[in-house]
CSV table of C-alpha atoms in Angstrom, one decimal:
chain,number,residue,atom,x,y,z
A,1,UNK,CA,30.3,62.3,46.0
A,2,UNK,CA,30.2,59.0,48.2
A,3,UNK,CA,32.4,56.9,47.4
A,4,UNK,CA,30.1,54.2,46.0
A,5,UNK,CA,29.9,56.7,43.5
A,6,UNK,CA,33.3,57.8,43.0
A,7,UNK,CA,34.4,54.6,41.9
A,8,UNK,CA,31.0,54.3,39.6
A,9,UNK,CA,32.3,57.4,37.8
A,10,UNK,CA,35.6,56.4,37.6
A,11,UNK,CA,34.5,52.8,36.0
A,12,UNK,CA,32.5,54.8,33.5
A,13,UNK,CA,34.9,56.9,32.7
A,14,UNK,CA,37.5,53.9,32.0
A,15,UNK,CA,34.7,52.1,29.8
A,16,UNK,CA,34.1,55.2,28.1
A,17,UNK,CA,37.8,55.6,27.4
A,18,UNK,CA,38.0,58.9,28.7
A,19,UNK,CA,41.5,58.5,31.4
A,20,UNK,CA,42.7,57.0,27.5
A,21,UNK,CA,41.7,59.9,26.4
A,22,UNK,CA,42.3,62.7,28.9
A,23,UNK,CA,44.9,65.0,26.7
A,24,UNK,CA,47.9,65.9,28.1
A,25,UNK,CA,47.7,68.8,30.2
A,26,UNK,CA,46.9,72.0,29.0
A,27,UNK,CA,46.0,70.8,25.9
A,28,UNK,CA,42.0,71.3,24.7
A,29,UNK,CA,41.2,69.3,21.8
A,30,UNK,CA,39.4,71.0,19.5
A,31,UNK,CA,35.5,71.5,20.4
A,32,UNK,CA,35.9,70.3,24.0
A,33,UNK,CA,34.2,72.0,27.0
A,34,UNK,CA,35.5,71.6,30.5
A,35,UNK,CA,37.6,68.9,29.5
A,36,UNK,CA,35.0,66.7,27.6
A,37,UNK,CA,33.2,66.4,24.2
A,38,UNK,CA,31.0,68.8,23.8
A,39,UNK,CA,27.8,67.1,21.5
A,40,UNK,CA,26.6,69.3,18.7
A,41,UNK,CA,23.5,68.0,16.7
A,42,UNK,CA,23.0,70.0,13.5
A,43,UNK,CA,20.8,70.2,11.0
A,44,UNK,CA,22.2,70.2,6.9
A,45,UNK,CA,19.6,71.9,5.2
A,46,UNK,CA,19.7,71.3,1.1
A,47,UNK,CA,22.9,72.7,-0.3
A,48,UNK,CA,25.4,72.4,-2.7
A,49,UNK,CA,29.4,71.8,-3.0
A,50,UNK,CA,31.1,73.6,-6.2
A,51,UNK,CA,34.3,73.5,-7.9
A,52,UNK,CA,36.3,76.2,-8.9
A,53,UNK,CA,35.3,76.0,-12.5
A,54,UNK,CA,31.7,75.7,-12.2
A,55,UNK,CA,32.0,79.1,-9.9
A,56,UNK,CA,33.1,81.0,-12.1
A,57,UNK,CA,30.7,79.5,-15.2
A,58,UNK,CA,27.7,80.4,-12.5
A,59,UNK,CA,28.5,83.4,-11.0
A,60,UNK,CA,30.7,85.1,-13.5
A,61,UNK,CA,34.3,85.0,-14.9
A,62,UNK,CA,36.9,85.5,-12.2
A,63,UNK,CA,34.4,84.8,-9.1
A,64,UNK,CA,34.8,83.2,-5.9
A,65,UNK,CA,32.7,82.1,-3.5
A,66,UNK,CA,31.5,85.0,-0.8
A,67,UNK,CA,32.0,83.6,3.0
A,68,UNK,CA,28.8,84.8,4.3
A,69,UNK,CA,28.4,82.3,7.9
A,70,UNK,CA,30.8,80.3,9.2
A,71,UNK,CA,29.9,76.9,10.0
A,72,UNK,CA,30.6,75.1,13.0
A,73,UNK,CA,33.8,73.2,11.4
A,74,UNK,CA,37.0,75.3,11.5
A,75,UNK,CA,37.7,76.7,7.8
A,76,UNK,CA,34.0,75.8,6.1
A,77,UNK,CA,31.2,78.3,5.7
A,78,UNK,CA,27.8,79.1,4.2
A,79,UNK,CA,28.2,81.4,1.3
A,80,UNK,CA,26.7,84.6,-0.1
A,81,UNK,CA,25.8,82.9,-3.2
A,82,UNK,CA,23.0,80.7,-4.0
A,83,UNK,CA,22.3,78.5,-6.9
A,84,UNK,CA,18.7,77.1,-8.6
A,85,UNK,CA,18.7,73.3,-8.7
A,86,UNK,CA,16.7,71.9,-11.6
A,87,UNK,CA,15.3,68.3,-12.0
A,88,UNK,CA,13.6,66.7,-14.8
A,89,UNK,CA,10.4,67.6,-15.9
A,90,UNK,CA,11.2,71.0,-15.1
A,91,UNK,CA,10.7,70.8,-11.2
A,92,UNK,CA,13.2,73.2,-9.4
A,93,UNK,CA,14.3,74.5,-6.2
A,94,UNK,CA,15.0,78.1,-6.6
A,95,UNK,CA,17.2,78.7,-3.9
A,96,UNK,CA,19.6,76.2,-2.7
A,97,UNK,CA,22.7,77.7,-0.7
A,98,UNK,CA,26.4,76.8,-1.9
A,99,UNK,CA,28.8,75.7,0.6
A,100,UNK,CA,32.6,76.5,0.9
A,101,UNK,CA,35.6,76.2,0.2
A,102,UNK,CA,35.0,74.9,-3.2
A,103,UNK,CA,36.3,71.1,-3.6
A,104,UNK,CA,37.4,68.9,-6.6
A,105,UNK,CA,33.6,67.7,-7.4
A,106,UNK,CA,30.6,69.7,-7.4
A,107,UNK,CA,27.7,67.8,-5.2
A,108,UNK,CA,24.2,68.4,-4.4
A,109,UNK,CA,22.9,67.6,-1.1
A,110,UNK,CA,19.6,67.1,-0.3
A,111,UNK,CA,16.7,65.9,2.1
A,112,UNK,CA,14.4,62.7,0.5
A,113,UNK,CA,11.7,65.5,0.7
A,114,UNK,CA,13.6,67.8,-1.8
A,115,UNK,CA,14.4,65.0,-4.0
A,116,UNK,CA,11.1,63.5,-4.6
A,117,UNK,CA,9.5,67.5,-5.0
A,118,UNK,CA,12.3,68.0,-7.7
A,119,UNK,CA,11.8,64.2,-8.7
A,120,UNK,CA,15.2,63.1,-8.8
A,121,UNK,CA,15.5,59.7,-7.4
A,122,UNK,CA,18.7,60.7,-5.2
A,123,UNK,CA,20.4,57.8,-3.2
A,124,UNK,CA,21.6,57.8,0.3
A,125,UNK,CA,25.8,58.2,-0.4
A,126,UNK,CA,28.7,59.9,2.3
A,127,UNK,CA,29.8,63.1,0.8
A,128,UNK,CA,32.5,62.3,-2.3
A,129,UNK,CA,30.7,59.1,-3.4
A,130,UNK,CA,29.5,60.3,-6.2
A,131,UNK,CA,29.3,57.4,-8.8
A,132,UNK,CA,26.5,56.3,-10.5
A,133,UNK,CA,24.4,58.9,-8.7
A,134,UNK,CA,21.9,60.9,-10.6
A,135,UNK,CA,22.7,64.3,-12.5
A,136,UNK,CA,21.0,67.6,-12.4
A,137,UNK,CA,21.2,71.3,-13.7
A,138,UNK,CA,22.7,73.9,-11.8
A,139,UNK,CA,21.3,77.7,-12.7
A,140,UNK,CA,23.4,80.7,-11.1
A,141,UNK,CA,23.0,84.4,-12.4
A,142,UNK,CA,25.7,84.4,-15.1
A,143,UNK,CA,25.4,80.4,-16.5
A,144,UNK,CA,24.2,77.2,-16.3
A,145,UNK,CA,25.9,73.7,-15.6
A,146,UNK,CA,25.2,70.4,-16.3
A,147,UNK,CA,25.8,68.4,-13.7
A,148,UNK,CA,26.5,64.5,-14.9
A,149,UNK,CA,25.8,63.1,-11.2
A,150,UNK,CA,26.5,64.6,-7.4
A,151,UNK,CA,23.2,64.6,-6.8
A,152,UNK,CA,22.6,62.7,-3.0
A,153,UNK,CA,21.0,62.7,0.0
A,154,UNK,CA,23.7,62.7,2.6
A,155,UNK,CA,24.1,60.1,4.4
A,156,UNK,CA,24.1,61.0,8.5
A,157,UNK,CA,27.4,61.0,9.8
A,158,UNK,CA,29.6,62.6,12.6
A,159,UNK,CA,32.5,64.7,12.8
A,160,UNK,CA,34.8,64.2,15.4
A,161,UNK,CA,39.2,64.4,16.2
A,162,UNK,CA,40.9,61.8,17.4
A,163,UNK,CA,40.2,62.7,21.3
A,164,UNK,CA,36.6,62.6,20.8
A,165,UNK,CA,37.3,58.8,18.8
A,166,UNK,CA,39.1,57.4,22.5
A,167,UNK,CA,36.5,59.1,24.1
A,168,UNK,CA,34.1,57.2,22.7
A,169,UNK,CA,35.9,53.9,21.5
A,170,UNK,CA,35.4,54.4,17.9
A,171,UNK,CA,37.6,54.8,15.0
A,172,UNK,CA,37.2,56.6,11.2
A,173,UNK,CA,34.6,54.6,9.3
A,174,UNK,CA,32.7,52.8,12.3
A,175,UNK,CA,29.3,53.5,12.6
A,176,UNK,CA,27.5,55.0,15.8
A,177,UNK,CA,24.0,56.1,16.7
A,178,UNK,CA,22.1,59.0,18.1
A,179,UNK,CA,19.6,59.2,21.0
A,180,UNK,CA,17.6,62.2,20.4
A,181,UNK,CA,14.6,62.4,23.4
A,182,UNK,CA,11.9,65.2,22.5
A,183,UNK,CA,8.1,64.8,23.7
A,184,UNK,CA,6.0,62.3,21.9
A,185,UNK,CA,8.7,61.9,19.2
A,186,UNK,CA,11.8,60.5,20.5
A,187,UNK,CA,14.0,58.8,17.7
A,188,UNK,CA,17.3,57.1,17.6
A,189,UNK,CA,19.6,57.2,14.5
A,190,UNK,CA,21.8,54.5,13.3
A,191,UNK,CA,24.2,54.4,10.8
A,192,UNK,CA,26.3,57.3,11.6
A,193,UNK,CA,29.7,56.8,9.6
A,194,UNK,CA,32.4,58.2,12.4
A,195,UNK,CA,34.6,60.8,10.2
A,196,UNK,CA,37.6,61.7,12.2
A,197,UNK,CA,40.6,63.6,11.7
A,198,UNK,CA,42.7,65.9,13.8
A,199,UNK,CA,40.9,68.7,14.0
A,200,UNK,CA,37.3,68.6,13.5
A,201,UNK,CA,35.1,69.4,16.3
A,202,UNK,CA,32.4,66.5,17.5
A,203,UNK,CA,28.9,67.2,15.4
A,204,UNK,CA,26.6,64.8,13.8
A,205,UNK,CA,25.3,65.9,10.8
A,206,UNK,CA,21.2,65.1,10.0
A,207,UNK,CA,19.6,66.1,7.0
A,208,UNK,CA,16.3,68.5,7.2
A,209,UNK,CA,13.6,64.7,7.4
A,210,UNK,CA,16.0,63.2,10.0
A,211,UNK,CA,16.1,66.7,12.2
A,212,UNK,CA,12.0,67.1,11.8
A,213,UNK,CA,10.8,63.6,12.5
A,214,UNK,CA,12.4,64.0,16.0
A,215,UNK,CA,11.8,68.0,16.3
A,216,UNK,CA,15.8,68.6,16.9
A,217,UNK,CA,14.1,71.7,17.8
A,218,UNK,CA,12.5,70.8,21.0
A,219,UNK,CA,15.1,68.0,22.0
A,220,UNK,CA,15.3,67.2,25.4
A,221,UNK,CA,18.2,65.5,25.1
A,222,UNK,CA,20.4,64.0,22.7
A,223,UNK,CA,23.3,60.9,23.4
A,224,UNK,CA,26.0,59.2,21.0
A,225,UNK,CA,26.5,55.5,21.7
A,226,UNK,CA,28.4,53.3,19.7
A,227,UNK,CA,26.7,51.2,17.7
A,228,UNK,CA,27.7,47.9,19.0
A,229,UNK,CA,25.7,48.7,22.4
A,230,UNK,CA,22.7,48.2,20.0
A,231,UNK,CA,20.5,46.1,22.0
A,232,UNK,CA,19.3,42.6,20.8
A,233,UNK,CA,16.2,42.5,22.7
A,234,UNK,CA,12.2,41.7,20.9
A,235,UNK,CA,9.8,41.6,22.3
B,1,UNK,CA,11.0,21.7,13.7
B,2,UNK,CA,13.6,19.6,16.0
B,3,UNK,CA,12.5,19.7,19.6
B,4,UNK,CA,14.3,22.3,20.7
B,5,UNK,CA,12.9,24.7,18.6
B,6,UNK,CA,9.4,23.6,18.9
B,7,UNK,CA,9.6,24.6,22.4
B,8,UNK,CA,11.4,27.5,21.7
B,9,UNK,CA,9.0,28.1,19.2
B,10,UNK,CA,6.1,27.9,22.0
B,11,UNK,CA,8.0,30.2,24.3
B,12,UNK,CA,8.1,33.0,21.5
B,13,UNK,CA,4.6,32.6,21.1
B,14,UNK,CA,3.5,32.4,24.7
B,15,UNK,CA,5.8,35.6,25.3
B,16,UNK,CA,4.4,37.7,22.5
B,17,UNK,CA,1.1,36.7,24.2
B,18,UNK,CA,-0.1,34.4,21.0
B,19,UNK,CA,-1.1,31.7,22.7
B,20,UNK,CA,-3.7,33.8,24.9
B,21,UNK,CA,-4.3,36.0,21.8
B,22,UNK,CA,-5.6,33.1,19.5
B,23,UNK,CA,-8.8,33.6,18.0
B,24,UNK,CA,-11.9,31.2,18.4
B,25,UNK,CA,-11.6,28.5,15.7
B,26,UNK,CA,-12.7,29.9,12.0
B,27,UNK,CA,-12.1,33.7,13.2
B,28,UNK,CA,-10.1,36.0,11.3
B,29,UNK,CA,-9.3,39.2,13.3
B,30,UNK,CA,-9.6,42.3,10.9
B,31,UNK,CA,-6.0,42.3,8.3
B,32,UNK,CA,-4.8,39.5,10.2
B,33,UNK,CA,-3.0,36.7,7.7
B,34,UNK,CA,-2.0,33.0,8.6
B,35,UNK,CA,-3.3,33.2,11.8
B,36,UNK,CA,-1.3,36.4,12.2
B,37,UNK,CA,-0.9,40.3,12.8
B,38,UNK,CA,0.6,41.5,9.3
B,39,UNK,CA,2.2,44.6,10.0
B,40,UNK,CA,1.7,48.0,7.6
B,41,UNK,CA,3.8,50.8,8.1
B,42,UNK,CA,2.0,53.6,6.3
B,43,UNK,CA,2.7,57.3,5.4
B,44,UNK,CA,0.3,60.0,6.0
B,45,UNK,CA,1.2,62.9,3.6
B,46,UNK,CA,-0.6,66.3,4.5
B,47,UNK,CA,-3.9,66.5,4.3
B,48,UNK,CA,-7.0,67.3,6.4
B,49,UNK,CA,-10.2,66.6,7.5
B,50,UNK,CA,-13.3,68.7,7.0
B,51,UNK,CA,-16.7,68.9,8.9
B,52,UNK,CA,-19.5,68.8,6.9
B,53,UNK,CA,-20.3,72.2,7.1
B,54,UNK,CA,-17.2,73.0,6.0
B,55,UNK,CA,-17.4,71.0,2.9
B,56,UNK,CA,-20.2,72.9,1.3
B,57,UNK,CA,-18.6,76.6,2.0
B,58,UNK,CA,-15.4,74.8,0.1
B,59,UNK,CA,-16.9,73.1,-2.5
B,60,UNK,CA,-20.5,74.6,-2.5
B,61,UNK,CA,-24.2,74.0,-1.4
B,62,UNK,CA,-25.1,70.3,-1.1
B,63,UNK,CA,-21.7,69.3,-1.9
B,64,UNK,CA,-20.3,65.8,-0.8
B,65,UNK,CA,-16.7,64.4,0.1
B,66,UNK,CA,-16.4,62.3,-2.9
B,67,UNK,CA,-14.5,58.8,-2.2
B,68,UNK,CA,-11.6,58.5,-5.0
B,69,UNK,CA,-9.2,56.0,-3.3
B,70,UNK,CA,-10.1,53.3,-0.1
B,71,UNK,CA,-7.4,53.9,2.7
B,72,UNK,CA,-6.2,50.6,4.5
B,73,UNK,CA,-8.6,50.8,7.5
B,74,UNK,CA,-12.1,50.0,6.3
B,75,UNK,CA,-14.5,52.7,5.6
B,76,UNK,CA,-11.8,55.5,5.2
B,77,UNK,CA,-10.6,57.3,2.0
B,78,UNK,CA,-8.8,60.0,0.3
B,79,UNK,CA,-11.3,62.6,-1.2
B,80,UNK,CA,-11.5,63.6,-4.7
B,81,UNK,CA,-11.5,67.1,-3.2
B,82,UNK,CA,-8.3,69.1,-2.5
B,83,UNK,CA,-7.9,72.1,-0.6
B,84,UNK,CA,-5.2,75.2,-0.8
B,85,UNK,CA,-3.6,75.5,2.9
B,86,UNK,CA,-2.9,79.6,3.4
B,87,UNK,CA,-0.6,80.2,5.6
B,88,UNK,CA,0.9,83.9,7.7
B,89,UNK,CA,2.8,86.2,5.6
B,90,UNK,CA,0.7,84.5,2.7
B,91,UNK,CA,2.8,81.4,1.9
B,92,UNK,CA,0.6,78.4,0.8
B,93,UNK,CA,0.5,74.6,0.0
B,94,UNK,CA,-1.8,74.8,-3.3
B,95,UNK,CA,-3.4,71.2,-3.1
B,96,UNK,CA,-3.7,69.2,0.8
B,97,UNK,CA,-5.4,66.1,-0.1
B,98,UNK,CA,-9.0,65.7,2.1
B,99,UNK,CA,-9.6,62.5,4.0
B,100,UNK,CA,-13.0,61.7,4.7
B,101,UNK,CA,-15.5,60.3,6.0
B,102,UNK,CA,-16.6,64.1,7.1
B,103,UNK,CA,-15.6,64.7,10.7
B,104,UNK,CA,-17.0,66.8,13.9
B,105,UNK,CA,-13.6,69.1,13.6
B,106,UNK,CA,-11.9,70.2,10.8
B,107,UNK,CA,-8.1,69.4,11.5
B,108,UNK,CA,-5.0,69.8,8.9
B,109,UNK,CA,-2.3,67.2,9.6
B,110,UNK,CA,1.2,68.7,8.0
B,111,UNK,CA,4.4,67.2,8.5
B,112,UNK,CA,7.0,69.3,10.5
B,113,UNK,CA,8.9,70.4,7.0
B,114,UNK,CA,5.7,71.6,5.1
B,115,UNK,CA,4.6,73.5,8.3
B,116,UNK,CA,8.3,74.7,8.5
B,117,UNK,CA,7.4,76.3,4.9
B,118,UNK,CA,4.0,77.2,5.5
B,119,UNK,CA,5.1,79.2,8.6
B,120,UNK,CA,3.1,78.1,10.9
B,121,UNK,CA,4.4,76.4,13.9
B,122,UNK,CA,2.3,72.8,14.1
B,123,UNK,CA,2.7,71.4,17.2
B,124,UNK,CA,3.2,67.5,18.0
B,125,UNK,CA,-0.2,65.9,18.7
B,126,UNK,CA,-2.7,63.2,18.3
B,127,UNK,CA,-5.8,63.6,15.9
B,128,UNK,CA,-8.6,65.6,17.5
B,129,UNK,CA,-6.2,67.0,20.6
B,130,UNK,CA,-6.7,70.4,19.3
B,131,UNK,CA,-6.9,72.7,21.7
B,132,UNK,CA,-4.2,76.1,21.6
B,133,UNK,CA,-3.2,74.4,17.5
B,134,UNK,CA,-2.6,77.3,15.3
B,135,UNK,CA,-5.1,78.1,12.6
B,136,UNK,CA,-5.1,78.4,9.0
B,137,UNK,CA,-7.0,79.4,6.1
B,138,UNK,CA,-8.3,76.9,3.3
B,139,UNK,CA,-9.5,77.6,0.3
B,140,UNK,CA,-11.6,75.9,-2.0
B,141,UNK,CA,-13.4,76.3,-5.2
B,142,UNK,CA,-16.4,77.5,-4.0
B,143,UNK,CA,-15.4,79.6,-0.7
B,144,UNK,CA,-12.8,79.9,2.1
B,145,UNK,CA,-12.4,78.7,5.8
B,146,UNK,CA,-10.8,80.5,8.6
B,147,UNK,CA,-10.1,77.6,11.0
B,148,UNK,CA,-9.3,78.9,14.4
B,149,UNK,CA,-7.5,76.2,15.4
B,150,UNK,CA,-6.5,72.4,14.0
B,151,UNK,CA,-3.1,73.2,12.2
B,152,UNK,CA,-1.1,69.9,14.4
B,153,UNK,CA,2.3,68.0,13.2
B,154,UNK,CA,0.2,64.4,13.2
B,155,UNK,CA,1.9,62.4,16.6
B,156,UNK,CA,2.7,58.8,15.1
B,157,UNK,CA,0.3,55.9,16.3
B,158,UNK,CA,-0.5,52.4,15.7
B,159,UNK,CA,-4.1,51.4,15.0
B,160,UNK,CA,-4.8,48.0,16.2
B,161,UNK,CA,-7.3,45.7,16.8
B,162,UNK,CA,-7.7,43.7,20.1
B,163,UNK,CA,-6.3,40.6,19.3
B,164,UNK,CA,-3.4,42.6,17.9
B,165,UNK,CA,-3.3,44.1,21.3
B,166,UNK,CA,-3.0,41.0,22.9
B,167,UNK,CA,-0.4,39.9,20.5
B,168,UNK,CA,1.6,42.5,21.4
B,169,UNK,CA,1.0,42.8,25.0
B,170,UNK,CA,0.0,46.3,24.7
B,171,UNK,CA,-3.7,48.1,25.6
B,172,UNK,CA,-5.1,51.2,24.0
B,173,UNK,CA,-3.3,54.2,24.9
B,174,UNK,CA,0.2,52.4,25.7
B,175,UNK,CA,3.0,53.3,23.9
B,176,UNK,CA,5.1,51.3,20.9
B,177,UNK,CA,8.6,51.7,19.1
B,178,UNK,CA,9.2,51.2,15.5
B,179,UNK,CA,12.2,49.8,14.8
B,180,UNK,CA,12.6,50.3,10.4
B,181,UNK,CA,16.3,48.6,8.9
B,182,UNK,CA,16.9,50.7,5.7
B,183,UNK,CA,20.4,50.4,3.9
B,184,UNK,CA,22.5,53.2,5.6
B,185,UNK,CA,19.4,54.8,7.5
B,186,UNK,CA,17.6,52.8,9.8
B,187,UNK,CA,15.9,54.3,12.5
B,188,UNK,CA,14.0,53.1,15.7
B,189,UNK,CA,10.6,55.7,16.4
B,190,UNK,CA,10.0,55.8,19.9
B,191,UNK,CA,6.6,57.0,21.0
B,192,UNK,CA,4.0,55.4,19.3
B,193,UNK,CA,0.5,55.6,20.4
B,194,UNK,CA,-1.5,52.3,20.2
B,195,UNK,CA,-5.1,53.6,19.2
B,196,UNK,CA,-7.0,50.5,19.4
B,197,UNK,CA,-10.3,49.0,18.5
B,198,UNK,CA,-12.6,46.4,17.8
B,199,UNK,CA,-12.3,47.0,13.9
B,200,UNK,CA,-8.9,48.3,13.0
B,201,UNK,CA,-6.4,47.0,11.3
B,202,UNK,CA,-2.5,47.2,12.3
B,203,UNK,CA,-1.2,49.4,10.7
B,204,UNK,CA,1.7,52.4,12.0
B,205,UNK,CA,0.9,56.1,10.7
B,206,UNK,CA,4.3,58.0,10.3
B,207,UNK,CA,4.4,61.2,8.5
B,208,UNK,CA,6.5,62.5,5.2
B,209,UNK,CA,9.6,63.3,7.3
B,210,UNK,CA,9.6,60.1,9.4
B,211,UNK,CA,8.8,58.1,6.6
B,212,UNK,CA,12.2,60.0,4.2
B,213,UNK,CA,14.3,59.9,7.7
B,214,UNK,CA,14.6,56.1,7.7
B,215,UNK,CA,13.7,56.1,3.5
B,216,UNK,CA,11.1,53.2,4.5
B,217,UNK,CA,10.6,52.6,1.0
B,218,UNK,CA,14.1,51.0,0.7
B,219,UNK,CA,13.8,49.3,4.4
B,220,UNK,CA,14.2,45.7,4.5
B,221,UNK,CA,12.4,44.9,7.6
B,222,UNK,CA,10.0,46.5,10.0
B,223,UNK,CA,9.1,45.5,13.7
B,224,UNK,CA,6.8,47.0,16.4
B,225,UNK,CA,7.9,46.4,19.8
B,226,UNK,CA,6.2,47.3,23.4
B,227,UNK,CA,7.9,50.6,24.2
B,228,UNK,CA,9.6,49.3,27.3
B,229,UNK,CA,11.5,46.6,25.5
B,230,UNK,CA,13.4,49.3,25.1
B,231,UNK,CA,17.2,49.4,26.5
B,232,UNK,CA,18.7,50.5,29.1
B,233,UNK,CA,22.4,50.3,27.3
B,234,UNK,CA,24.5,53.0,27.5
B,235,UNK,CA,28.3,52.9,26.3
């Protein structure tokens, strides 16, 4: 490295916030490869969020839910069990995966796609914002629920600890954006709500449209910016 | 209009290449209002084109795409006629609107979440860049096609007319960003293809996934930019 470019790098790194942010020694924040943030991009297909009750009035008294995959984030996983989701007019989706552990409010998640095949008009919300938000049934192999509202399409959003919030000069709540470059169908995502706490590992979270209008799949490269380095330029 | 923003006003204009791009006196390029381009952002659900051979093994002898519904560009329309899309391991989309006028290739244009459930893998390109596609079957009420190849994830584009072009600084074949604000999901689509001609009328193609990704039907404003107004900015 010439050092022209040492002192590029190191300018970077102190706009970035990274010597902020450099952990004391020894220490690896959670998710962090080589000491840096480590980008994971993934994919939320349709899914749903139960409570303890409605477990056990869908899959049976006394049931829990099976951990069947761990997901990316410490402590949360991809069940065994699955549930139907049913709309009005009778439209369904027979097979929509149940997420755990179980929480305080059961939630349905799903892409705009799903919700205009099962004709539910669901609104953009962050997970928990539940209010006012359209209802559906919820069919498992031993009941059926009711389910006044929960039904949304996630909002995209990003996971990260505090580390990864220096690293990038961001804090809980602010919004960020993705870069995702992929032949003939690059796309860049704003509106990320930043949700930080200590331990979660650095993943942005698209639903099942946002990952196939840019092909995640065949990504050539993705980048998080804040969102304030937006540009202002028209053409 | 103070001063200062008539000249402003003129610099815009002479920018955005209005000033050259003016139309003779009493000319009204094609979907052009007030003197003006009027952008239409459009989305292309599946469907497909047929040749006209194919049309009468679907539909039978002598049969005729039948125009139901006008599309934006003149002298294009959605069929009366649908077709059942037969994908491997037998999974199927039971009703894939046809587009006519007739065509010299049969293509079906899927977005990259029905080809996801079809099971076929679509791949990213322009209309009529078929070579290596995947096939399909169709089936229709009077017979069944084996199509070789034509199965493509439709690449977005922007049809345009040449005053349009000059309007936006851009010639056939350059590429164009979309830049959609939607409440909590707006998204900028890199990548679009101008596909311009005498006749056309501006107006972006983005598919069912692109389309849910920014939820253009809640966006509040919509701008097409010359792809290398694009920023350098990186945080």
């Amino acid at each position: 490295m010439t050092n022209q470019s040492v002192i590029e790098s190191l300018v970077r790194q102190a706009v970035r916030g990274v010597l902020q942010a450099t952990p004391a020694a020894g220490v690896q924040p959670p998710g962090w490869v080589d000491g840096k943030p480590n980008l994971r991009v993934s994919i939320s297909a349709r899914h749903c969020h139960l409570t303890d009750e409605h477990v056990e009035i869908l899959f049976g008294k006394g049931a829990k839910l099976e951990p069947e995959k761990p997901l990316y984030q410490d402590g949360f996983y991809a069940a065994a069990q699955t549930v139907m989701v049913v709309g009005p007019r009778r439209r369904m989706l027979p097979s929509v995966r149940v997420l755990g552990p179980t929480r305080s409010h059961s939630q349905v998640e799903l892409a705009l796609t799903d919700s205009i095949s099962l004709g539910i008009d669901a609104p953009t919300r962050h997970s928990g914002d539940i209010d006012g938000t359209p209802g559906c049934v919820l069919v498992g192999p031993a009941g059926t629920v009711q389910l006044e509202r929960g039904v949304i399409r996630a909002a995209r959003h990003v996971h990260m600890n505090l580390h990864d919030c220096q690293y990038y000069g961001v804090e809980n709540g602010d919004l960020m954006k993705l870069v995702v470059k992929s032949p003939a169908c690059s796309v860049t995502f704003d509106d990320l709500l930043v949700r930080a706490d200590e331990a979660a590992k650095l993943e942005v979270h698209i639903d099942t449209d946002e990952g196939n209008a840019c092909n995640l799949e065949a990504a050539e490269q993705v980048e998080l910016q804040k969102q304030t380095d937006s540009c202002k330029c028209h053409g």
